[in-house]
Coordinates of C-alpha atoms in Angstrom, one line a residue:
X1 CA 75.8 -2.1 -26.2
X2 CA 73.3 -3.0 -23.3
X3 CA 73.8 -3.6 -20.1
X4 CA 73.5 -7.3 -19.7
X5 CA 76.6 -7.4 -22.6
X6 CA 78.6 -4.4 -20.3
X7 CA 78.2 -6.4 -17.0
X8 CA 79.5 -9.9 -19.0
X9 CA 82.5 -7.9 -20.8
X10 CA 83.1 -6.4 -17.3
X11 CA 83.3 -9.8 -15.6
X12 CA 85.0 -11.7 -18.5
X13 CA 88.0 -8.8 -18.3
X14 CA 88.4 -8.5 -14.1
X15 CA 87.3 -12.2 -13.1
X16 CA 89.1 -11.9 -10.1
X17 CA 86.7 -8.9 -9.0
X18 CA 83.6 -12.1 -9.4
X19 CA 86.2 -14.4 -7.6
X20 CA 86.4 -12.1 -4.9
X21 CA 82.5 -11.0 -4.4
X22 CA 81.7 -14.3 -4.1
X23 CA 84.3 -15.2 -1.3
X24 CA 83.3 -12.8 0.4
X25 CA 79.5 -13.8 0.5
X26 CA 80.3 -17.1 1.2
X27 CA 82.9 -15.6 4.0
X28 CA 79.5 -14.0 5.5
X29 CA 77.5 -17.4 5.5
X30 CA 80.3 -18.5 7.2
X31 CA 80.7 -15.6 10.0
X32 CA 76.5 -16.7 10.5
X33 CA 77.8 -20.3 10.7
X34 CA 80.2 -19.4 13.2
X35 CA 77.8 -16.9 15.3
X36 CA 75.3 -19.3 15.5
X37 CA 77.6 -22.4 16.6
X38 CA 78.9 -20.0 19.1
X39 CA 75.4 -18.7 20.6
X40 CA 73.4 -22.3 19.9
X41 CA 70.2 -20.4 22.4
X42 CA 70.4 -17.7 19.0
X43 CA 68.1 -19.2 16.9
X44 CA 65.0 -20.7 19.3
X45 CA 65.0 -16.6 20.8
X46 CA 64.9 -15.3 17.1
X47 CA 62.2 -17.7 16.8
X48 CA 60.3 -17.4 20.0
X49 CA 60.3 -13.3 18.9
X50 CA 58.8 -13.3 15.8
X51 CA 56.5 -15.8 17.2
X52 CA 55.5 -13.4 19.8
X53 CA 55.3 -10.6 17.3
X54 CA 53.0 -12.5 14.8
X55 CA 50.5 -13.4 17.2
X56 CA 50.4 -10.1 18.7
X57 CA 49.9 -8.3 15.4
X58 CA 47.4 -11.1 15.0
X59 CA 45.5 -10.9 17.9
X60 CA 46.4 -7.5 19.8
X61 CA 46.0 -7.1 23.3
X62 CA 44.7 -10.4 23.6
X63 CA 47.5 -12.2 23.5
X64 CA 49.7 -9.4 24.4
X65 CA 48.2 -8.8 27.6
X66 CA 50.4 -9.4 30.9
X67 CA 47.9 -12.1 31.8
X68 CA 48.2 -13.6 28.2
X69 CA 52.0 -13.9 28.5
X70 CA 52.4 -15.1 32.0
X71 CA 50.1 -17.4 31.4
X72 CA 52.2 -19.2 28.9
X73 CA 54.8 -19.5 32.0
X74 CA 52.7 -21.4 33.9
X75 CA 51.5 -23.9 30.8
X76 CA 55.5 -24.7 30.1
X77 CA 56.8 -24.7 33.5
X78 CA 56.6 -28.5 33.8
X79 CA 57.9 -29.0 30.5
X80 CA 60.6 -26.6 31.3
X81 CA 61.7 -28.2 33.9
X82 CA 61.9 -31.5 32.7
X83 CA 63.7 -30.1 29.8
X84 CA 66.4 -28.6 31.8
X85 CA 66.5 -32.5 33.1
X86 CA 66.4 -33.6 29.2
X87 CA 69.1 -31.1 28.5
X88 CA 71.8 -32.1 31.0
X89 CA 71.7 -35.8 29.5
X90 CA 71.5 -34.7 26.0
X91 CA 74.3 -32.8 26.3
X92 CA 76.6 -35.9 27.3
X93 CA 75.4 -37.3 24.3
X94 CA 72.6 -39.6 25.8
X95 CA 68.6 -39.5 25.8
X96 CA 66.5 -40.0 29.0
X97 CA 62.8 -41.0 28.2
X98 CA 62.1 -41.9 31.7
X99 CA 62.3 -38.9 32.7
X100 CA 58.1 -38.6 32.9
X101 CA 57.6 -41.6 34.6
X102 CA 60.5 -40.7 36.9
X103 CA 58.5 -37.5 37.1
X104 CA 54.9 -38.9 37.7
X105 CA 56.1 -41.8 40.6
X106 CA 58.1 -39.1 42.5
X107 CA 55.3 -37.3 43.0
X108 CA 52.8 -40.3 43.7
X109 CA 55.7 -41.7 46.3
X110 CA 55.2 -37.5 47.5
X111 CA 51.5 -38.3 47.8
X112 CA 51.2 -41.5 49.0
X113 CA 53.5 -41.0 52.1
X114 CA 51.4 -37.8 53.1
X115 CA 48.0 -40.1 53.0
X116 CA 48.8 -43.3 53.3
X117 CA 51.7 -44.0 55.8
X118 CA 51.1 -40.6 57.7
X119 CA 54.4 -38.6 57.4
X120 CA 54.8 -35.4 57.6
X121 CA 54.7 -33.7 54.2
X122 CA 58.4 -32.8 54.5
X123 CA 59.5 -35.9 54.8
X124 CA 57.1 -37.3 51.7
X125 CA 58.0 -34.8 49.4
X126 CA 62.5 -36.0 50.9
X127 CA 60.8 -38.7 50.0
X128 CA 60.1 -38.2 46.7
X129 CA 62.5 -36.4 45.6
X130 CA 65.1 -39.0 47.1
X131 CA 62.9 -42.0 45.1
X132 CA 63.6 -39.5 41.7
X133 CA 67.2 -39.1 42.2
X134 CA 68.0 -43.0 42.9
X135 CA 65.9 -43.9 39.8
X136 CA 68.6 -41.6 37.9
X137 CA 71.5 -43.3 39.8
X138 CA 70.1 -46.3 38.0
X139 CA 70.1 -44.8 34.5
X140 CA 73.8 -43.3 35.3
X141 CA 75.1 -46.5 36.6
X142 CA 74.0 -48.9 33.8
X143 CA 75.0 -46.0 30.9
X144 CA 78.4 -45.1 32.9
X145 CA 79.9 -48.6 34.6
X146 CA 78.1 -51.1 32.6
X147 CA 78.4 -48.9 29.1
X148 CA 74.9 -49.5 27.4
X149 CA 73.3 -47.3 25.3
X150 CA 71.1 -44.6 27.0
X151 CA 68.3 -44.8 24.5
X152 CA 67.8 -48.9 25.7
X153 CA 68.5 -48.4 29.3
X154 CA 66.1 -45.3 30.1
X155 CA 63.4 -47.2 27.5
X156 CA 63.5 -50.3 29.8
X157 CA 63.4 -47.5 32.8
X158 CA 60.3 -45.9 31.4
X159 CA 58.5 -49.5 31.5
X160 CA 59.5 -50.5 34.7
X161 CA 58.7 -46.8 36.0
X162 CA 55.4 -46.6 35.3
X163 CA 54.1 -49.7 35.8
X164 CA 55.8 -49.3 39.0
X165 CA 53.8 -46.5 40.0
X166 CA 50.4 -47.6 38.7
X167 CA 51.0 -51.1 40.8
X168 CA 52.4 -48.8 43.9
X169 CA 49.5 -46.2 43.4
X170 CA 46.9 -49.1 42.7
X171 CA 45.9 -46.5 40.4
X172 CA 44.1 -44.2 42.7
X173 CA 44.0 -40.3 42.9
X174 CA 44.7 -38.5 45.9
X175 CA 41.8 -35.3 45.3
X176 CA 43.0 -31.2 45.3
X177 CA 40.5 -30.7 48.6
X178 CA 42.0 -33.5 50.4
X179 CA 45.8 -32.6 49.8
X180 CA 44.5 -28.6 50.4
X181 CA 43.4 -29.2 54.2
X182 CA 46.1 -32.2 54.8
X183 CA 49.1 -31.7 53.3
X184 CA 49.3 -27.9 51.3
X185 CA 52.7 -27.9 50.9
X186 CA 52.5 -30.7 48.3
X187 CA 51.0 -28.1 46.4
X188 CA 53.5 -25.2 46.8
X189 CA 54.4 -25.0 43.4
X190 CA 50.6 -24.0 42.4
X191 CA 50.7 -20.6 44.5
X192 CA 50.8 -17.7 42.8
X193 CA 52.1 -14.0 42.9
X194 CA 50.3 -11.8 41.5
X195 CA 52.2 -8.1 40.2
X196 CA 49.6 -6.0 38.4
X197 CA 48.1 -8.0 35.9
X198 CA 50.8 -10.9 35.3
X199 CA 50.1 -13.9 37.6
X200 CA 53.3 -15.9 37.9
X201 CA 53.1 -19.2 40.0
X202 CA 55.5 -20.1 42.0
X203 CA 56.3 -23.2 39.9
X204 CA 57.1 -20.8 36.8
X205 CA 59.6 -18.7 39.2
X206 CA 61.4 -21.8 39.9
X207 CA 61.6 -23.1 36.5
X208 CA 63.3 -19.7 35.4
X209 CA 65.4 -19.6 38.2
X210 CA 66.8 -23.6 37.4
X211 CA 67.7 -22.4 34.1
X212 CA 69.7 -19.6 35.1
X213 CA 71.3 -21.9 38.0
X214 CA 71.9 -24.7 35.2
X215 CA 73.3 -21.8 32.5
X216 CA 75.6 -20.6 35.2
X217 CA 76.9 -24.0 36.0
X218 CA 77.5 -25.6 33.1
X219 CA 79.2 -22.5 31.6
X220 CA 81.3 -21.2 34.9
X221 CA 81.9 -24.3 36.8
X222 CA 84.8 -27.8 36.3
X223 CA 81.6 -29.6 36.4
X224 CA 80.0 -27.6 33.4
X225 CA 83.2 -27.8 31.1
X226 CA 83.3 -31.7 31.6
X227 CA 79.8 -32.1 31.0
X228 CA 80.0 -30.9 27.5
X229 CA 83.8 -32.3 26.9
X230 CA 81.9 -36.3 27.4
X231 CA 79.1 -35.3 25.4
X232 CA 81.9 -33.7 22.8
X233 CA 84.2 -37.0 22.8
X234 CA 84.5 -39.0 25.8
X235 CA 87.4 -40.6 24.9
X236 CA 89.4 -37.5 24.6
X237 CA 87.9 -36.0 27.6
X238 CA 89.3 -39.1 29.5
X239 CA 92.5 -38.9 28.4
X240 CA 92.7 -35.2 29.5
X241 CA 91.8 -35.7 32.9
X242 CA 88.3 -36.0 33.2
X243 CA 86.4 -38.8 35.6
X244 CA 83.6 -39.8 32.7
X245 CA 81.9 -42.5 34.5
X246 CA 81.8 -40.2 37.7
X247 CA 80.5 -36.7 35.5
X248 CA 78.3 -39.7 33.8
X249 CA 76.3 -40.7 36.9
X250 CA 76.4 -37.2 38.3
X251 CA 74.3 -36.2 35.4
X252 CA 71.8 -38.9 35.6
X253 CA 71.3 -38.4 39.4
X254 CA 71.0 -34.7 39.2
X255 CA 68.4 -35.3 36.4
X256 CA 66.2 -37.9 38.6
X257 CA 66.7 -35.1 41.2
X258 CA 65.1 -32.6 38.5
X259 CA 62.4 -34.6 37.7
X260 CA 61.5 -34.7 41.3
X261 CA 60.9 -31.4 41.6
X262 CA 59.1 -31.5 38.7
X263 CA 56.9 -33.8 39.8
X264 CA 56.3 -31.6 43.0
X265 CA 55.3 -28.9 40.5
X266 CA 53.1 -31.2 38.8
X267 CA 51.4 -31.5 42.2
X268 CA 51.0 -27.8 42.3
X269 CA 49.8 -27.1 38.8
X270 CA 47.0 -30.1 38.9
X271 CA 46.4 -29.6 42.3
X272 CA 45.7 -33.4 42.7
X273 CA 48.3 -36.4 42.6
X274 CA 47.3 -38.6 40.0
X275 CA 49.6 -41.1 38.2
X276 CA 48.1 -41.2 34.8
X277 CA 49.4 -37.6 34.5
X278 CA 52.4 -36.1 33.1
X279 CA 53.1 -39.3 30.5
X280 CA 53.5 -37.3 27.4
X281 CA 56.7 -35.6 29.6
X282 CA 59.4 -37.5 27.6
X283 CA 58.5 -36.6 24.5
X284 CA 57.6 -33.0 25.4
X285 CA 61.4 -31.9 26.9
X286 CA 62.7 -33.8 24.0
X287 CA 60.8 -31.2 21.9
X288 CA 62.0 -28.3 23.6
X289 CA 65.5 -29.8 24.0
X290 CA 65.6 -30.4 20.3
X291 CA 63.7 -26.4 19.5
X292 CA 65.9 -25.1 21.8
X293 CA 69.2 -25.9 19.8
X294 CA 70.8 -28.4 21.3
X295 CA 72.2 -30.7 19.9
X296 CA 71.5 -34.5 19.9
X297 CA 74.6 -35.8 19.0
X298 CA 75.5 -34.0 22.6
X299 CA 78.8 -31.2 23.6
X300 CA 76.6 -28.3 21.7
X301 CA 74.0 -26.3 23.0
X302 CA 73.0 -23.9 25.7
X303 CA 69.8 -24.6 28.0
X304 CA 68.6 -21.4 27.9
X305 CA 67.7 -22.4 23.9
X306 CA 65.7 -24.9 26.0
X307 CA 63.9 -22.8 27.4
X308 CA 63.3 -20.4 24.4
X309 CA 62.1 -24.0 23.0
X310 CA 59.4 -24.7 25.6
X311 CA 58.2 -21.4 25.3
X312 CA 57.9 -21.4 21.4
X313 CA 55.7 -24.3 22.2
X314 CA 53.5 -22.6 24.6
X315 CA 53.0 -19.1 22.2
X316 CA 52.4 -21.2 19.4
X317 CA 49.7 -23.3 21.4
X318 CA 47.7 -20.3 23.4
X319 CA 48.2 -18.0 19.9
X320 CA 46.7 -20.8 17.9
X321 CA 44.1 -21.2 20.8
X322 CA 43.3 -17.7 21.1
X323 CA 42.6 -17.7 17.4
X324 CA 40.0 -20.4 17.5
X325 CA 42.3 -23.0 14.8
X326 CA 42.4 -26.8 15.3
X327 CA 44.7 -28.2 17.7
X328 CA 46.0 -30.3 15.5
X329 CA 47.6 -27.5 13.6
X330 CA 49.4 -26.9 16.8
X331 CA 51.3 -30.2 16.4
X332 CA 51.7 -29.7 12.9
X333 CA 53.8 -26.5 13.4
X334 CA 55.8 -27.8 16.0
X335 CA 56.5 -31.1 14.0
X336 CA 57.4 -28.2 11.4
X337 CA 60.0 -26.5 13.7
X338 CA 61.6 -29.6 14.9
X339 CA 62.4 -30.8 11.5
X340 CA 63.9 -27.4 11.1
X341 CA 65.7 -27.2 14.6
X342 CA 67.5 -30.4 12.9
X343 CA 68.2 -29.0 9.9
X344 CA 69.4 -25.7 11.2
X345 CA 71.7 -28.0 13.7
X346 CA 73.3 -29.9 11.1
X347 CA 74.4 -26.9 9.0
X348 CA 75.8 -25.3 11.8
X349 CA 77.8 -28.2 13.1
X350 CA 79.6 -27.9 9.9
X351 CA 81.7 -25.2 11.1
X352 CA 83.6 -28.0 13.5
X353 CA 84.3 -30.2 10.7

């Protein structure tokens, strides 16, 4: 008798033994089901890993140099930052795709006060950062007390944003040399620290720093808990207790207040104020909102996957650089993972239902 006939006699006379191997392999798909919905930031930082491995394998201590990698800091710490802004809506369920132009007019309103009315650079860059966080009050107050859908209201905002700032800018660039002897601290964010041979700016070090603030928060604080009970179901959230319109327009304030800074950074990493930069912002912390692992139907997710996401993006683009390939393949890899992140997302929110 051959084996093939002794494994089929074997099975046909203990079924339950078949029954029970395969409950317990689909009890293991479930345990990585579980794991995963439980640690969302899981998959981006297997991810970003292997990326980093690849490439280093690839191209040795040219991309694993501590130049190489710190340098990939400083490319993503705008989009990291307004991903961490891109996070806090998405996680109430919602979508913010102002929040580049919110971005770009804080930091012209930062520039123009400095140049054109003569403040004091403090009080342009209050400035700005006060003309970001009422922009966000805006978005919050039309989503929260007048209930419209986030995707329409922070579309119209984007238009009315930027053209906005091109009418208020009358489309002019403040130069790096002039904001270097007038007003440096506009471009605070562009110093750097150097520590052998990494270079980290100062706008890197404060991206980092957000996203352990914001993972602290949202996971240790009332504030936190509620933010991901609305995105989870609002209507049950209400009915326990929580203020939804309040936690609403807290989030979109403290998102324009985000975008602020980033547009401060922006100042720093450019070196000049310009308002025809930063407009791809939107649709760059969506990507590493989405890579990182949260998810878009909102209540799942952890902004340290964000993170993990902005950095895939910036491996994948220096790597691919350092190798001499087309850009173009960079965008077709990162369409690639986003397609997966969504995929991945919807298997794992199985586990809830």
């Amino acid at each position: 008798m051959s084996e093939t006939q002794d494994y089929e006699k074997a099975a046909a006379s203990s079924p339950s033994s078949v029954a029970v191997f395969a409950a317990h392999d689909q009890g293991a798909v479930k345990r990585i089901q579980h794991a995963l919905h439980q640690t969302p930031w899981m998959v981006p930082a297997i991810v970003l890993a292997a990326s980093i491995l690849v490439f280093g394998l690839l191209l040795g201590e040219k991309f694993f140099s501590p130049f190489a990698l710190t340098l990939i800091l400083q490319q993503v710490q705008i989009v990291g930052i307004l991903g961490a802004a891109q996070s806090l809506v998405i996680l109430t369920a919602g979508i913010d795709l102002s929040v580049g132009a919110i971005m770009v007019l804080s930091s012209v309103v930062m520039g123009l006060f400095s140049f054109r009315y003569g403040l004091p650079t403090e009080l342009a860059v209050a400035a700005g950062i006060a003309c970001g966080t009422f922009c966000g009050f805006i978005n919050g107050f039309l989503v929260a007390v007048m209930r419209l859908p986030p995707f329409i209201v922070t579309l119209g905002m984007w238009q009315i944003v930027l053209a906005t700032n091109f009418l208020y800018s009358a489309n002019e660039t403040i130069r790096a040399q002039e904001i270097a002897e007038q007003a440096p601290l506009l471009q605070f964010f562009g110093n750097k620290i150097a520590i052998g041979g990494a270079i980290f700016t100062y706008g890197a070090i404060f991206m980092v720093l957000l996203v352990l603030f914001l993972a602290y928060v949202l996971r240790q604080t009332a504030w936190g808990r509620h933010v991901y009970a609305v995105g989870d179901d609002p209507e049950a959230a209400e009915l326990s207790g929580v203020q939804v319109k309040r936690t609403l327009i807290s989030v979109y304030m403290l998102s324009g207040l985000i975008c602020a800074f980033a547009g401060w950074a922006l100042i720093g990493r450019i070196g000049s104020v310009s308002p025809t930069s930063g407009q791809l912002g939107n649709i760059e912390s969506i990507t590493a909102v989405v890579i990182g692992g949260i998810s878009l139907f909102g209540g799942r997710g952890s902004i340290m996957g964000m993170l993990f996401g902005a950095l895939i993006v910036g491996v994948f683009s220096l790597g691919l650089r350092l190798l001499g390939a087309d850009a173009q393949w960079t965008y077709l890899l990162i369409g690639v993972l986003i397609i997966a992140a969504v995929t991945v997302d919807q298997w794992i929110r199985k586990v809830s239902v």
